[in-house]
mmCIF file of C-alpha atoms in Angstrom:
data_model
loop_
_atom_site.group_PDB
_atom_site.id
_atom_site.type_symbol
_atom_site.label_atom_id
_atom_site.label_comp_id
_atom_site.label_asym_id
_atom_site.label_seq_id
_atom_site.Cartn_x
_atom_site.Cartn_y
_atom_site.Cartn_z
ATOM 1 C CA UNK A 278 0.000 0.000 0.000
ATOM 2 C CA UNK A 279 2.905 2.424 0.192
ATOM 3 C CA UNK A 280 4.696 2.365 -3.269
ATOM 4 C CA UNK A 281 4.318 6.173 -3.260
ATOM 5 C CA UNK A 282 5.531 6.752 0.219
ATOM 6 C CA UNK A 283 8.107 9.331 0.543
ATOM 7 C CA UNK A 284 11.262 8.135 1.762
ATOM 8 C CA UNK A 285 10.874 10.675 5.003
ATOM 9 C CA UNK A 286 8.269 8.648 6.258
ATOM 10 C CA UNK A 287 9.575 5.397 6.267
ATOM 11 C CA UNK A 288 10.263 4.373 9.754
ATOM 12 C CA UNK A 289 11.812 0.967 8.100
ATOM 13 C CA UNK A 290 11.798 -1.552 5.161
ATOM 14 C CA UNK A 291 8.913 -2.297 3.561
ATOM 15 C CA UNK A 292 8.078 -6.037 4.286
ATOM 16 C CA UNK A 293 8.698 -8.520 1.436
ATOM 17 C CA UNK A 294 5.120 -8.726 0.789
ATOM 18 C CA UNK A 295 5.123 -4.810 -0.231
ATOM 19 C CA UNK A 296 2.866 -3.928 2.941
ATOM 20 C CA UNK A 297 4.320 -0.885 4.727
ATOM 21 C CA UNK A 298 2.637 -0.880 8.550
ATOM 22 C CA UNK A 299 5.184 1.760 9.771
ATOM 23 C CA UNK A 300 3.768 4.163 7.175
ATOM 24 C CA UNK A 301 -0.078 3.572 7.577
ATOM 25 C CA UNK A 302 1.048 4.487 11.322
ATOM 26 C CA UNK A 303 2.333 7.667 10.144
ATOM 27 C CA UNK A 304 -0.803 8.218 7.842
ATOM 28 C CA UNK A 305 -2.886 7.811 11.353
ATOM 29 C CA UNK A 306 -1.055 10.142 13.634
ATOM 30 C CA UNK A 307 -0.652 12.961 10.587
ATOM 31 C CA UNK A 308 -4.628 12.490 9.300
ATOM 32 C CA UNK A 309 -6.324 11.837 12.359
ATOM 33 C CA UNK A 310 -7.826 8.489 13.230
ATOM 34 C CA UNK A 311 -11.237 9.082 11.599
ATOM 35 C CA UNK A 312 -9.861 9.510 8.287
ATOM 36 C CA UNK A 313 -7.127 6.584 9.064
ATOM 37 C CA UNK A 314 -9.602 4.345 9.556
ATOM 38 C CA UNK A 315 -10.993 4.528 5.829
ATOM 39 C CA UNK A 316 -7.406 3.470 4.510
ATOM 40 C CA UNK A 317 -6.081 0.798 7.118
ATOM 41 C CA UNK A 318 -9.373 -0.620 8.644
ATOM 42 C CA UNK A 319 -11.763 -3.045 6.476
ATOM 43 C CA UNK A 320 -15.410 -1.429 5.575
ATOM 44 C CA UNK A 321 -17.258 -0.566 8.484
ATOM 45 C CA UNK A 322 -20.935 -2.728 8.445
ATOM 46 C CA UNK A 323 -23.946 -1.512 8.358
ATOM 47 C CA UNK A 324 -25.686 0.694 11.232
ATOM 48 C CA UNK A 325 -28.626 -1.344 12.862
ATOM 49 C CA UNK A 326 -29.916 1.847 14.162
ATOM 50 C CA UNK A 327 -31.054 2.615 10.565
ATOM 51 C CA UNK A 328 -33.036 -0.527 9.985
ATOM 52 C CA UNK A 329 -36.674 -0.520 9.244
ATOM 53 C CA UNK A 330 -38.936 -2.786 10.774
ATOM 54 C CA UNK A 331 -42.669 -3.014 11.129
ATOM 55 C CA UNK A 332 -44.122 -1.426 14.398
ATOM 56 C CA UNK A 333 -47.527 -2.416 14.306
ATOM 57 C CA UNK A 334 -50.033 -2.970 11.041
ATOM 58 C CA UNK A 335 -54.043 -1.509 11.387
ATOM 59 C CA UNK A 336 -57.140 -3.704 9.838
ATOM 60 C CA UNK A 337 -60.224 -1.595 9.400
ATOM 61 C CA UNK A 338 -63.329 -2.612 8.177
ATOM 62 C CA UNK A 339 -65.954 0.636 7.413
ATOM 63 C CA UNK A 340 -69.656 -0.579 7.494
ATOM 64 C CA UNK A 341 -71.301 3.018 7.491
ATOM 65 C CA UNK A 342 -73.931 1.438 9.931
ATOM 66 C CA UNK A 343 -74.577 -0.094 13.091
ATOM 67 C CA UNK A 344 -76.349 -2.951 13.667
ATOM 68 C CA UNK A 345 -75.980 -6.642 12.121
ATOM 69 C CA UNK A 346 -73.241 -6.000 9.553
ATOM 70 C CA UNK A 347 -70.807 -4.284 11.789
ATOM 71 C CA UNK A 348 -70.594 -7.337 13.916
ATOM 72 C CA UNK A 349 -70.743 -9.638 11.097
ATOM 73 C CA UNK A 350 -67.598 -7.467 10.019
ATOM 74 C CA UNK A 351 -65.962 -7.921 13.718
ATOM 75 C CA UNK A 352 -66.587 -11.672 13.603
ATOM 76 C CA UNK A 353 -64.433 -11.448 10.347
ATOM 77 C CA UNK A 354 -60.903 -9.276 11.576
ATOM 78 C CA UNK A 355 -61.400 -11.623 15.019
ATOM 79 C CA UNK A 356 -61.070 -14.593 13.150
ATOM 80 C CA UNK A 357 -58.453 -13.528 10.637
ATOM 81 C CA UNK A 358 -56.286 -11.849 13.355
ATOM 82 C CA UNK A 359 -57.391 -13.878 16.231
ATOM 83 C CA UNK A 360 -57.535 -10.241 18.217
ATOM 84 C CA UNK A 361 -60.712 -8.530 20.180
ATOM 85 C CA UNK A 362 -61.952 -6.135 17.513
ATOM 86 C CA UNK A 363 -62.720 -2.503 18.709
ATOM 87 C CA UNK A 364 -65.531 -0.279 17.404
ATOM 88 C CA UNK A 365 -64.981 2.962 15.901
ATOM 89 C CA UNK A 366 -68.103 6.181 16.533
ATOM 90 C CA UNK A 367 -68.260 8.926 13.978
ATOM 91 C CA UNK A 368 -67.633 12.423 14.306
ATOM 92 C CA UNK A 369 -70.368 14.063 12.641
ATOM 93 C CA UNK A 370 -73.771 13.741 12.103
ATOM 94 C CA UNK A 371 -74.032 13.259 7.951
ATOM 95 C CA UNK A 372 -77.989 12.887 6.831
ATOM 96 C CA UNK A 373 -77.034 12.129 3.523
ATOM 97 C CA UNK A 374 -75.053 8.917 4.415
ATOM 98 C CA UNK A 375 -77.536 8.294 7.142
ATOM 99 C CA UNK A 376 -75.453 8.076 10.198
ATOM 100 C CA UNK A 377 -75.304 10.234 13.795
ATOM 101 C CA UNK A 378 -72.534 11.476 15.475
ATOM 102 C CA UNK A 379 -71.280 8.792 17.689
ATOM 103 C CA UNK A 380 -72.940 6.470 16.091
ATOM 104 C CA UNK A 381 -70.956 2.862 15.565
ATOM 105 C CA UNK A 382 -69.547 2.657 12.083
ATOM 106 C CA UNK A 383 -66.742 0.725 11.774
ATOM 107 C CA UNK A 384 -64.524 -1.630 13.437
ATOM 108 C CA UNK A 385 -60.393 -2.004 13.392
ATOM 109 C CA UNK A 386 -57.665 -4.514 15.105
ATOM 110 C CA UNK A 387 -54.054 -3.114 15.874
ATOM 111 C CA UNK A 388 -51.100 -5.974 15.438
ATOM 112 C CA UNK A 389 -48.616 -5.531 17.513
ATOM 113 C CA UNK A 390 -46.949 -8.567 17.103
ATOM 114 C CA UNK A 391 -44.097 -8.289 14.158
ATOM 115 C CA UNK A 392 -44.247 -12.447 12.785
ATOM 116 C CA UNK A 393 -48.561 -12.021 12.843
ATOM 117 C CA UNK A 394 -48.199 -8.730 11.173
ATOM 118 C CA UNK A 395 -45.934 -9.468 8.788
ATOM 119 C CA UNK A 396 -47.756 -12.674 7.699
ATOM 120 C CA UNK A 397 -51.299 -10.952 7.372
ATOM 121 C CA UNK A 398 -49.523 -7.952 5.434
ATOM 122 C CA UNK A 399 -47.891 -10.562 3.266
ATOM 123 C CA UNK A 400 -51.251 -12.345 2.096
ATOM 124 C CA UNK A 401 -52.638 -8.808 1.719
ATOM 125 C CA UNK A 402 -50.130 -7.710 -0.434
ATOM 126 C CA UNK A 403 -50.074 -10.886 -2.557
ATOM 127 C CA UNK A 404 -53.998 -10.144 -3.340
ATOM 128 C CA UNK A 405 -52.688 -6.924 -4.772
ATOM 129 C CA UNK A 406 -49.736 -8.695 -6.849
ATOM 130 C CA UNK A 407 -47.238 -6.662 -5.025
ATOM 131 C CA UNK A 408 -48.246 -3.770 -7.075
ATOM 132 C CA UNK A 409 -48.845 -0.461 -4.928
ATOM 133 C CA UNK A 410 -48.982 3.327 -6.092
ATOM 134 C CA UNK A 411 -47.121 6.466 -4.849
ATOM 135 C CA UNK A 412 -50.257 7.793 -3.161
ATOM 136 C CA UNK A 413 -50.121 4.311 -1.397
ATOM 137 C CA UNK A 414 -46.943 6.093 0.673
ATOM 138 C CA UNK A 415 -47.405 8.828 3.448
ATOM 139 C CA UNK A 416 -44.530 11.453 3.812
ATOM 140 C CA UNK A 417 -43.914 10.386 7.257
ATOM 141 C CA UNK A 418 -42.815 6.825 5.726
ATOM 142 C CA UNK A 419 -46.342 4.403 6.224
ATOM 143 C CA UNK A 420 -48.364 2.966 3.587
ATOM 144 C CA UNK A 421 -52.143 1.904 3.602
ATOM 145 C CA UNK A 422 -53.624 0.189 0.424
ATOM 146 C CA UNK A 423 -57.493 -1.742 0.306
ATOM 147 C CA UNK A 424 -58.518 -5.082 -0.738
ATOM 148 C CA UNK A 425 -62.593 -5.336 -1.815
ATOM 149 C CA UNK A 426 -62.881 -9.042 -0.891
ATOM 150 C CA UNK A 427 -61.838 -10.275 2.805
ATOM 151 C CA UNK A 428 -61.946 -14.266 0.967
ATOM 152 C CA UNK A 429 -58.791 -13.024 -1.103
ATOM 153 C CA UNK A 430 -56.534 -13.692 2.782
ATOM 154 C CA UNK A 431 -58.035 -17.507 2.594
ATOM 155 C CA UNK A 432 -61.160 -17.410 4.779
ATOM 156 C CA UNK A 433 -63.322 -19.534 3.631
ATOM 157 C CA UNK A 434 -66.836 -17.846 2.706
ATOM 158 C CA UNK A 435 -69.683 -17.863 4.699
ATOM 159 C CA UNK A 436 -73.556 -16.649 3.347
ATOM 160 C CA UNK A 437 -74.518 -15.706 6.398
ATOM 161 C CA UNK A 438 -71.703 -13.387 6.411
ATOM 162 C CA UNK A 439 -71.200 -11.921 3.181
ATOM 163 C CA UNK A 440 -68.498 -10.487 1.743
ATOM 164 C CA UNK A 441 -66.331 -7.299 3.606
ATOM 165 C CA UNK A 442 -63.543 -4.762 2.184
ATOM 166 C CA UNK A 443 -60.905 -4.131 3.590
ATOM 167 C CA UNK A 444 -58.082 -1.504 4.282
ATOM 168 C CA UNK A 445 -54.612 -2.187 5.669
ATOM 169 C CA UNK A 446 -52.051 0.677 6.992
ATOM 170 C CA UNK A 447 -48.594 -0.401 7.944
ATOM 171 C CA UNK A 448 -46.496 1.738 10.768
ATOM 172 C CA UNK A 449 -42.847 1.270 10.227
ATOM 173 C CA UNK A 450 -40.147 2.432 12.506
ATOM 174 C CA UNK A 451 -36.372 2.390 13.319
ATOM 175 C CA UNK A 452 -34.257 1.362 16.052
ATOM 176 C CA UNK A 453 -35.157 3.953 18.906
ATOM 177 C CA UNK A 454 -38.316 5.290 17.874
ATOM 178 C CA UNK A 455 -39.680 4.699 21.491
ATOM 179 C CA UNK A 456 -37.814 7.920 22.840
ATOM 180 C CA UNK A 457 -40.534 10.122 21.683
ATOM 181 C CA UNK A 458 -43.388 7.640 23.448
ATOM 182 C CA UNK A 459 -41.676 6.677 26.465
ATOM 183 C CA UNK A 460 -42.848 8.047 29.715
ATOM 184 C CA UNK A 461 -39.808 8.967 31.382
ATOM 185 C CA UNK A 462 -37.085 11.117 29.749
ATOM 186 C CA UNK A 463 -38.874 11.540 26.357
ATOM 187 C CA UNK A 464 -37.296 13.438 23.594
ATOM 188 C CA UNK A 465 -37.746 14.118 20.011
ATOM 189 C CA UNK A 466 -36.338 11.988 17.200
ATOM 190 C CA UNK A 467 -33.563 13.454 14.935
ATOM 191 C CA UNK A 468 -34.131 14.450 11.479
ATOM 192 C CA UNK A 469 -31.591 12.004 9.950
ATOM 193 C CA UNK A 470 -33.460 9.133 11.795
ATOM 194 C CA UNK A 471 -36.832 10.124 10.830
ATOM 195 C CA UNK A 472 -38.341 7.946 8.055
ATOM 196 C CA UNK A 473 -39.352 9.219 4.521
ATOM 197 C CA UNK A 474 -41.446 8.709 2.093
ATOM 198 C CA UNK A 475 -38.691 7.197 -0.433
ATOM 199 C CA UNK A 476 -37.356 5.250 3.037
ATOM 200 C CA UNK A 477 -41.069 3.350 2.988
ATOM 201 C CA UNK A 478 -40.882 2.741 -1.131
ATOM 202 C CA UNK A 479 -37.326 1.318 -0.615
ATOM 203 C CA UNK A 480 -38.182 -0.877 2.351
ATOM 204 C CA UNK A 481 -41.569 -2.304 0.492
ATOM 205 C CA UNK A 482 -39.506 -3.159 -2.948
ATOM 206 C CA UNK A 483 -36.514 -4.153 -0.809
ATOM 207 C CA UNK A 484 -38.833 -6.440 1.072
ATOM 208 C CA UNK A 485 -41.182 -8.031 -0.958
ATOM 209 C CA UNK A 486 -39.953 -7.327 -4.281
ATOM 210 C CA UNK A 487 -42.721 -4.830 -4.979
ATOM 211 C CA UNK A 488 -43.359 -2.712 -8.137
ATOM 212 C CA UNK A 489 -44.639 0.597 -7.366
ATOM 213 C CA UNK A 490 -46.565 2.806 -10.361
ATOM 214 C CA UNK A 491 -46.861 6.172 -10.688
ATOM 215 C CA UNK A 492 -50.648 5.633 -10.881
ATOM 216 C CA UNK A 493 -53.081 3.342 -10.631
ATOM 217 C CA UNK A 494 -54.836 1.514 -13.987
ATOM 218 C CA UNK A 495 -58.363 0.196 -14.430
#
């Protein structure tokens, strides 16, 4: 590595196999040790702190009504997930969809657990052929996307049920996320450790081998 070393360096010889440790010394006390470090030490790996994982994925399931087919809709997301569905009120009174303000409407699960969510996400994503849009992706680096048929995941049908849409939104996070959330000590996240919008694109095609379009086609 030191064929071009000036002769004022050399502390001694080179060795036989042309490596010159003497010198790479010298390079490290005259540049400094961080910039050393890029020509005597091997390729630092990867920070961990950067990895994206999956924090927690949302089912939802909007009925627009109480009554029958918002527990028929419950029964469904309890026996996909396996979870205690919980009932969502709406804000506003709307006459022209029919429905009062805290009226019942809809009903979501949170997964919390990473293997459950990733499996469920998997089988959601495979009714959709892996294909999402850029809208898909939020600018604070989460994604959502809908299926119209609940049957796609591999429930078997039931008449008595009928068939249910149904949306999915995925929360990613890094490494460290929890500072923000915590109850003791809390603080803000960085900038540089804050997830994007092309962060979430690169994960999901990184992941799954997903194709993303610009927009979506009939």
């Amino acid at each position: 590595c030191c064929d071009f070393a000036p002769q004022r360096f050399l502390l001694q010889e080179p060795t036989p196999d042309g490596a010159c440790f003497p010198f790479c010394r010298r390079i490290a006390h005259l540049l400094g040790r961080a910039l050393a470090h890029r020509f005597i030490m091997p390729a630092a790996s990867t920070n961990v702190m950067k990895d994206i994982r999956i924090h927690k994925l949302v089912l939802n399931i909007c009925v627009g009504e109480s009554g029958d087919r918002l527990t028929k809709a419950a029964k469904v997301l309890e026996q996909l997930t396996g979870q205690q569905p919980v009932f969502s009120k709406a804000r506003y009174t709307v006459r022209s969809f029919g429905i009062r303000r805290n009226e019942k409407i809809s009903t979501h699960v949170t997964i919390g657990n990473k293997d459950k969510a990733m499996q469920i996400l998997e089988s959601g994503l495979k009714v959709k052929e892996y294909e999402l849009i850029k809208r898909n992706f939020s600018h604070t680096g989460n994604f959502g996307f809908g299926i119209s048929e609940h049957i796609d995941l591999g429930i078997k049908y039931d008449p008595s049920t009928g068939i249910y849409g149904m949306d999915f939104y995925v929360v990613l996070e890094r490494p460290g996320f929890r500072v923000s959330k915590r109850r003791k000590c809390q603080s803000k996240i960085g900038f540089s450790h804050k997830l994007t919008k092309t962060d979430a694109m690169k994960w999901f095609q990184a992941k799954f081998e997903g194709i993303i379009l610009a927009k979506a086609y009939n």
